[in-house]
């Protein structure tokens, strides 16, 4: 099942690349495995997946030791400053940096632990109130402030587009993120790369690839629907067992 899903997603990525005149090696597929058990991640690994995305620090830390060492782990969810200490050195890429204070914490911990941390700047292109990310108009200033920090390296931009019925509605969002990355790249800021454009999820990754995504984050399209109700009731039961 997972193997077939991955093959299908890869085919659609290849089609989108062809339509846009891009090479499909330019696009990497991140299997978003949040809430899924390690047995399913192993299945995806066996089908060839090497990039996995998680949105919670603790879940990521729990999964790492249970899976092969050559997996590249992506933190794609909001990161709290008090969790930075435990995540630094564990990720290939942190996609969700949207403030100077967070970047400073990542820098401080990276220097302390003598690692180099690659990050993306999360941009709230659609300016949705419910979403994290810096606005387009504030993005460049933030990039410039973060660029001078030791131990952290900006590799590009990321956005979470709105949840829409028709993926075409998000084309403008992806186009704007691409334009922003081109604008920032033109400034040739020291210690800043704009090589990575992380955009597109199950509902809209083909459009994102047509608009220049180098990294698509696909969960449902690989692992199926996430069952939050079951998860919540498990957590509730665990909390009850612990008397909290
Ligand atoms: C969950 C999640 C995804 C994957 O969403 P699907 O619609 O299941 O593909 C992608 N990016 C982020 C930031 C996510 O939290």
mmCIF file of C-alpha atoms and ligand atoms in Angstrom:
data_model
loop_
_atom_site.group_PDB
_atom_site.id
_atom_site.type_symbol
_atom_site.label_atom_id
_atom_site.label_comp_id
_atom_site.label_asym_id
_atom_site.label_seq_id
_atom_site.Cartn_x
_atom_site.Cartn_y
_atom_site.Cartn_z
ATOM 1 C CA UNK A 1 0.000 0.000 0.000
ATOM 2 C CA UNK A 2 2.623 2.543 1.103
ATOM 3 C CA UNK A 3 4.962 1.406 -1.642
ATOM 4 C CA UNK A 4 2.239 2.018 -4.249
ATOM 5 C CA UNK A 5 1.391 5.404 -2.770
ATOM 6 C CA UNK A 6 5.020 6.503 -2.914
ATOM 7 C CA UNK A 7 5.322 5.352 -6.519
ATOM 8 C CA UNK A 8 2.170 7.277 -7.421
ATOM 9 C CA UNK A 9 3.328 10.469 -5.693
ATOM 10 C CA UNK A 10 6.732 10.200 -7.381
ATOM 11 C CA UNK A 11 5.014 9.789 -10.739
ATOM 12 C CA UNK A 12 2.915 12.885 -10.168
ATOM 13 C CA UNK A 13 6.019 14.828 -9.156
ATOM 14 C CA UNK A 14 7.760 13.661 -12.333
ATOM 15 C CA UNK A 15 4.736 14.698 -14.424
ATOM 16 C CA UNK A 16 4.661 18.136 -12.797
ATOM 17 C CA UNK A 17 8.392 18.520 -13.420
ATOM 18 C CA UNK A 18 7.957 17.637 -17.057
ATOM 19 C CA UNK A 19 5.122 20.159 -17.426
ATOM 20 C CA UNK A 20 7.294 22.852 -15.892
ATOM 21 C CA UNK A 21 10.432 21.882 -17.792
ATOM 22 C CA UNK A 22 12.263 20.945 -14.604
ATOM 23 C CA UNK A 23 14.457 17.958 -13.799
ATOM 24 C CA UNK A 24 12.759 15.638 -11.338
ATOM 25 C CA UNK A 25 16.028 15.207 -9.388
ATOM 26 C CA UNK A 26 15.490 18.819 -8.309
ATOM 27 C CA UNK A 27 12.516 17.792 -6.162
ATOM 28 C CA UNK A 28 12.711 15.695 -3.038
ATOM 29 C CA UNK A 29 9.780 13.994 -1.429
ATOM 30 C CA UNK A 30 9.459 14.234 2.328
ATOM 31 C CA UNK A 31 7.247 11.527 3.794
ATOM 32 C CA UNK A 32 5.299 13.252 6.556
ATOM 33 C CA UNK A 33 4.940 10.540 9.166
ATOM 34 C CA UNK A 34 3.458 12.430 12.127
ATOM 35 C CA UNK A 35 1.081 10.317 14.258
ATOM 36 C CA UNK A 36 2.074 7.176 12.319
ATOM 37 C CA UNK A 37 3.690 4.146 14.021
ATOM 38 C CA UNK A 38 7.328 3.276 13.258
ATOM 39 C CA UNK A 39 6.226 0.073 11.499
ATOM 40 C CA UNK A 40 4.706 2.228 8.749
ATOM 41 C CA UNK A 41 7.777 4.449 8.573
ATOM 42 C CA UNK A 42 9.873 1.303 8.148
ATOM 43 C CA UNK A 43 7.571 0.255 5.331
ATOM 44 C CA UNK A 44 8.085 3.622 3.635
ATOM 45 C CA UNK A 45 11.842 3.302 4.200
ATOM 46 C CA UNK A 46 11.824 -0.135 2.587
ATOM 47 C CA UNK A 47 9.997 1.419 -0.369
ATOM 48 C CA UNK A 48 12.867 3.893 -0.743
ATOM 49 C CA UNK A 49 11.872 6.890 1.403
ATOM 50 C CA UNK A 50 14.845 8.513 3.179
ATOM 51 C CA UNK A 51 13.390 11.905 4.106
ATOM 52 C CA UNK A 52 10.803 11.925 6.883
ATOM 53 C CA UNK A 53 8.922 14.886 8.297
ATOM 54 C CA UNK A 54 7.570 15.182 11.822
ATOM 55 C CA UNK A 55 5.864 18.144 13.438
ATOM 56 C CA UNK A 56 6.516 17.382 17.105
ATOM 57 C CA UNK A 57 9.935 17.309 18.740
ATOM 58 C CA UNK A 58 9.130 14.533 21.196
ATOM 59 C CA UNK A 59 7.637 12.252 18.551
ATOM 60 C CA UNK A 60 10.670 12.783 16.342
ATOM 61 C CA UNK A 61 13.070 12.003 19.196
ATOM 62 C CA UNK A 62 11.109 8.843 20.035
ATOM 63 C CA UNK A 63 11.220 7.605 16.445
ATOM 64 C CA UNK A 64 14.880 8.291 15.592
ATOM 65 C CA UNK A 65 16.438 5.405 17.563
ATOM 66 C CA UNK A 66 13.844 2.936 16.249
ATOM 67 C CA UNK A 67 14.657 3.467 12.577
ATOM 68 C CA UNK A 68 17.679 3.264 10.234
ATOM 69 C CA UNK A 69 20.468 5.758 10.749
ATOM 70 C CA UNK A 70 20.555 7.096 7.200
ATOM 71 C CA UNK A 71 17.136 8.723 7.448
ATOM 72 C CA UNK A 72 17.126 12.501 7.030
ATOM 73 C CA UNK A 73 14.725 13.916 9.606
ATOM 74 C CA UNK A 74 12.847 17.128 8.918
ATOM 75 C CA UNK A 75 11.167 19.109 11.646
ATOM 76 C CA UNK A 76 8.238 20.737 9.866
ATOM 77 C CA UNK A 77 6.085 21.876 12.808
ATOM 78 C CA UNK A 78 6.305 24.847 15.121
ATOM 79 C CA UNK A 79 9.362 24.731 17.364
ATOM 80 C CA UNK A 80 9.319 26.133 20.876
ATOM 81 C CA UNK A 81 12.523 27.627 22.184
ATOM 82 C CA UNK A 82 12.616 25.324 25.194
ATOM 83 C CA UNK A 83 12.722 22.291 22.862
ATOM 84 C CA UNK A 84 15.663 23.532 20.793
ATOM 85 C CA UNK A 85 18.231 21.965 23.104
ATOM 86 C CA UNK A 86 16.932 18.454 22.499
ATOM 87 C CA UNK A 87 16.444 18.735 18.733
ATOM 88 C CA UNK A 88 19.681 20.406 17.648
ATOM 89 C CA UNK A 89 21.994 17.927 15.920
ATOM 90 C CA UNK A 90 19.155 15.511 15.178
ATOM 91 C CA UNK A 91 17.681 17.054 12.020
ATOM 92 C CA UNK A 92 18.717 17.383 8.395
ATOM 93 C CA UNK A 93 16.600 20.516 8.205
ATOM 94 C CA UNK A 94 14.360 22.566 10.471
ATOM 95 C CA UNK A 95 11.643 24.015 8.220
ATOM 96 C CA UNK A 96 9.830 26.203 10.709
ATOM 97 C CA UNK A 97 12.042 29.067 11.866
ATOM 98 C CA UNK A 98 10.002 32.264 11.969
ATOM 99 C CA UNK A 99 11.584 34.501 14.597
ATOM 100 C CA UNK A 100 14.961 35.901 15.536
ATOM 101 C CA UNK A 101 14.620 34.659 19.111
ATOM 102 C CA UNK A 102 14.107 31.095 17.925
ATOM 103 C CA UNK A 103 17.045 31.329 15.522
ATOM 104 C CA UNK A 104 19.230 32.763 18.302
ATOM 105 C CA UNK A 105 18.387 29.811 20.497
ATOM 106 C CA UNK A 106 19.197 27.364 17.685
ATOM 107 C CA UNK A 107 22.470 29.214 17.124
ATOM 108 C CA UNK A 108 23.388 29.156 20.806
ATOM 109 C CA UNK A 109 22.698 25.436 21.149
ATOM 110 C CA UNK A 110 24.424 24.579 17.862
ATOM 111 C CA UNK A 111 27.591 26.348 18.964
ATOM 112 C CA UNK A 112 27.420 24.704 22.368
ATOM 113 C CA UNK A 113 26.963 21.223 20.894
ATOM 114 C CA UNK A 114 29.420 21.971 18.063
ATOM 115 C CA UNK A 115 27.000 21.196 15.252
ATOM 116 C CA UNK A 116 25.867 23.167 12.221
ATOM 117 C CA UNK A 117 22.108 23.474 11.844
ATOM 118 C CA UNK A 118 20.414 23.971 8.487
ATOM 119 C CA UNK A 119 17.123 25.825 8.626
ATOM 120 C CA UNK A 120 14.380 27.255 6.442
ATOM 121 C CA UNK A 121 12.461 30.431 7.130
ATOM 122 C CA UNK A 122 8.739 29.741 7.416
ATOM 123 C CA UNK A 123 6.708 32.369 5.582
ATOM 124 C CA UNK A 124 2.990 32.875 6.138
ATOM 125 C CA UNK A 125 2.379 33.897 2.549
ATOM 126 C CA UNK A 126 -1.401 33.899 2.846
ATOM 127 C CA UNK A 127 -1.223 35.807 6.157
ATOM 128 C CA UNK A 128 -3.611 33.361 7.807
ATOM 129 C CA UNK A 129 -4.034 34.222 11.467
ATOM 130 C CA UNK A 130 -4.028 30.598 12.515
ATOM 131 C CA UNK A 131 -0.639 29.912 10.938
ATOM 132 C CA UNK A 132 2.929 30.419 12.031
ATOM 133 C CA UNK A 133 5.483 32.142 9.843
ATOM 134 C CA UNK A 134 6.870 35.562 9.120
ATOM 135 C CA UNK A 135 5.048 37.798 6.627
ATOM 136 C CA UNK A 136 6.469 38.313 3.154
ATOM 137 C CA UNK A 137 7.248 41.929 3.973
ATOM 138 C CA UNK A 138 9.246 41.018 7.099
ATOM 139 C CA UNK A 139 11.025 37.985 5.657
ATOM 140 C CA UNK A 140 14.094 39.627 4.209
ATOM 141 C CA UNK A 141 14.918 41.593 7.348
ATOM 142 C CA UNK A 142 14.614 38.397 9.379
ATOM 143 C CA UNK A 143 16.904 36.545 6.968
ATOM 144 C CA UNK A 144 19.517 39.295 7.303
ATOM 145 C CA UNK A 145 19.369 39.182 11.097
ATOM 146 C CA UNK A 146 19.692 35.400 11.215
ATOM 147 C CA UNK A 147 22.462 35.283 8.589
ATOM 148 C CA UNK A 148 25.061 36.638 11.021
ATOM 149 C CA UNK A 149 24.402 34.032 13.714
ATOM 150 C CA UNK A 150 27.031 31.293 14.099
ATOM 151 C CA UNK A 151 26.111 27.623 13.753
ATOM 152 C CA UNK A 152 22.913 28.187 11.773
ATOM 153 C CA UNK A 153 22.554 28.276 8.014
ATOM 154 C CA UNK A 154 19.517 29.416 6.069
ATOM 155 C CA UNK A 155 18.971 27.093 3.110
ATOM 156 C CA UNK A 156 15.709 28.524 1.807
ATOM 157 C CA UNK A 157 12.050 29.159 2.522
ATOM 158 C CA UNK A 158 9.009 27.138 3.539
ATOM 159 C CA UNK A 159 5.286 27.796 3.558
ATOM 160 C CA UNK A 160 2.146 25.988 4.616
ATOM 161 C CA UNK A 161 -0.479 27.028 2.087
ATOM 162 C CA UNK A 162 -4.165 27.343 2.990
ATOM 163 C CA UNK A 163 -6.397 24.314 3.027
ATOM 164 C CA UNK A 164 -8.352 24.757 -0.202
ATOM 165 C CA UNK A 165 -10.798 22.726 -2.285
ATOM 166 C CA UNK A 166 -8.995 23.338 -5.535
ATOM 167 C CA UNK A 167 -5.182 23.220 -5.538
ATOM 168 C CA UNK A 168 -5.104 25.882 -8.245
ATOM 169 C CA UNK A 169 -6.154 28.408 -5.616
ATOM 170 C CA UNK A 170 -2.734 27.966 -3.998
ATOM 171 C CA UNK A 171 -0.745 28.562 -7.181
ATOM 172 C CA UNK A 172 -0.439 32.264 -6.379
ATOM 173 C CA UNK A 173 0.848 31.428 -2.885
ATOM 174 C CA UNK A 174 3.588 29.176 -4.262
ATOM 175 C CA UNK A 175 4.463 31.717 -6.920
ATOM 176 C CA UNK A 176 4.847 34.441 -4.300
ATOM 177 C CA UNK A 177 7.152 32.283 -2.176
ATOM 178 C CA UNK A 178 9.280 31.533 -5.225
ATOM 179 C CA UNK A 179 9.460 35.243 -6.086
ATOM 180 C CA UNK A 180 10.490 36.051 -2.539
ATOM 181 C CA UNK A 181 13.256 33.462 -2.652
ATOM 182 C CA UNK A 182 14.541 34.873 -5.955
ATOM 183 C CA UNK A 183 14.494 38.406 -4.511
ATOM 184 C CA UNK A 184 16.421 37.323 -1.431
ATOM 185 C CA UNK A 185 18.897 35.260 -3.473
ATOM 186 C CA UNK A 186 19.690 38.370 -5.539
ATOM 187 C CA UNK A 187 20.961 40.136 -2.419
ATOM 188 C CA UNK A 188 23.799 37.629 -2.114
ATOM 189 C CA UNK A 189 23.704 37.671 1.661
ATOM 190 C CA UNK A 190 26.616 35.911 3.340
ATOM 191 C CA UNK A 191 25.670 32.575 4.917
ATOM 192 C CA UNK A 192 22.294 32.527 3.118
ATOM 193 C CA UNK A 193 21.266 30.051 0.435
ATOM 194 C CA UNK A 194 17.923 30.073 -1.323
ATOM 195 C CA UNK A 195 18.310 26.576 -2.757
ATOM 196 C CA UNK A 196 15.391 24.996 -0.929
ATOM 197 C CA UNK A 197 11.745 25.829 -1.452
ATOM 198 C CA UNK A 198 9.629 23.638 0.819
ATOM 199 C CA UNK A 199 6.037 23.898 -0.347
ATOM 200 C CA UNK A 200 3.176 21.620 -1.327
ATOM 201 C CA UNK A 201 1.292 18.953 0.614
ATOM 202 C CA UNK A 202 -0.980 16.068 -0.374
ATOM 203 C CA UNK A 203 -3.662 18.300 -1.875
ATOM 204 C CA UNK A 204 -1.459 20.635 -3.864
ATOM 205 C CA UNK A 205 2.082 19.316 -4.322
ATOM 206 C CA UNK A 206 1.796 19.029 -8.122
ATOM 207 C CA UNK A 207 0.984 22.740 -8.379
ATOM 208 C CA UNK A 208 3.809 23.527 -5.948
ATOM 209 C CA UNK A 209 6.282 21.593 -8.106
ATOM 210 C CA UNK A 210 5.104 23.451 -11.204
ATOM 211 C CA UNK A 211 5.818 26.686 -9.327
ATOM 212 C CA UNK A 212 9.323 25.676 -8.237
ATOM 213 C CA UNK A 213 9.127 23.577 -5.059
ATOM 214 C CA UNK A 214 12.332 21.652 -4.362
ATOM 215 C CA UNK A 215 10.822 19.833 -1.449
ATOM 216 C CA UNK A 216 7.235 18.612 -1.081
ATOM 217 C CA UNK A 217 5.835 17.407 2.232
ATOM 218 C CA UNK A 218 3.340 14.601 1.708
ATOM 219 C CA UNK A 219 1.628 12.806 4.585
ATOM 220 C CA UNK A 220 -1.875 11.608 3.751
ATOM 221 C CA UNK A 221 -0.916 10.789 0.166
ATOM 222 C CA UNK A 222 1.633 8.257 1.444
ATOM 223 C CA UNK A 223 0.359 7.006 4.797
ATOM 224 C CA UNK A 224 -3.397 7.602 4.497
ATOM 225 C CA UNK A 225 -5.580 9.701 6.770
ATOM 226 C CA UNK A 226 -4.327 10.554 10.235
ATOM 227 C CA UNK A 227 -6.561 9.379 13.052
ATOM 228 C CA UNK A 228 -6.381 12.111 15.663
ATOM 229 C CA UNK A 229 -9.450 10.894 17.540
ATOM 230 C CA UNK A 230 -7.860 7.543 18.339
ATOM 231 C CA UNK A 231 -4.637 9.245 19.276
ATOM 232 C CA UNK A 232 -6.365 11.674 21.571
ATOM 233 C CA UNK A 233 -8.282 8.928 23.286
ATOM 234 C CA UNK A 234 -5.032 6.960 23.739
ATOM 235 C CA UNK A 235 -3.426 10.008 25.278
ATOM 236 C CA UNK A 236 -6.463 10.466 27.466
ATOM 237 C CA UNK A 237 -6.273 6.853 28.610
ATOM 238 C CA UNK A 238 -2.550 7.177 29.292
ATOM 239 C CA UNK A 239 -3.199 10.322 31.304
ATOM 240 C CA UNK A 240 -5.870 8.493 33.282
ATOM 241 C CA UNK A 241 -3.489 5.625 34.016
ATOM 242 C CA UNK A 242 -0.995 8.136 35.330
ATOM 243 C CA UNK A 243 -3.685 9.787 37.402
ATOM 244 C CA UNK A 244 -3.430 13.177 35.714
HETATM 245 C C1 LIG B 1 0.960 17.481 8.295
HETATM 246 C C2 LIG B 1 1.801 18.380 7.489
HETATM 247 C C3 LIG B 1 2.050 18.119 6.128
HETATM 248 C C4 LIG B 1 1.439 16.951 5.372
HETATM 249 O O1 LIG B 1 0.072 17.125 5.198
HETATM 250 P P1 LIG B 1 -0.772 16.154 4.220
HETATM 251 O O2 LIG B 1 -1.910 16.988 3.802
HETATM 252 O O3 LIG B 1 -1.162 14.981 5.035
HETATM 253 O O4 LIG B 1 0.121 15.785 3.107
HETATM 254 C C5 LIG B 1 2.887 18.980 5.450
HETATM 255 N N1 LIG B 1 3.460 20.032 6.060
HETATM 256 C C6 LIG B 1 3.251 20.318 7.354
HETATM 257 C C7 LIG B 1 3.910 21.503 7.964
HETATM 258 C C8 LIG B 1 2.416 19.506 8.106
HETATM 259 O O5 LIG B 1 2.205 19.800 9.406
#
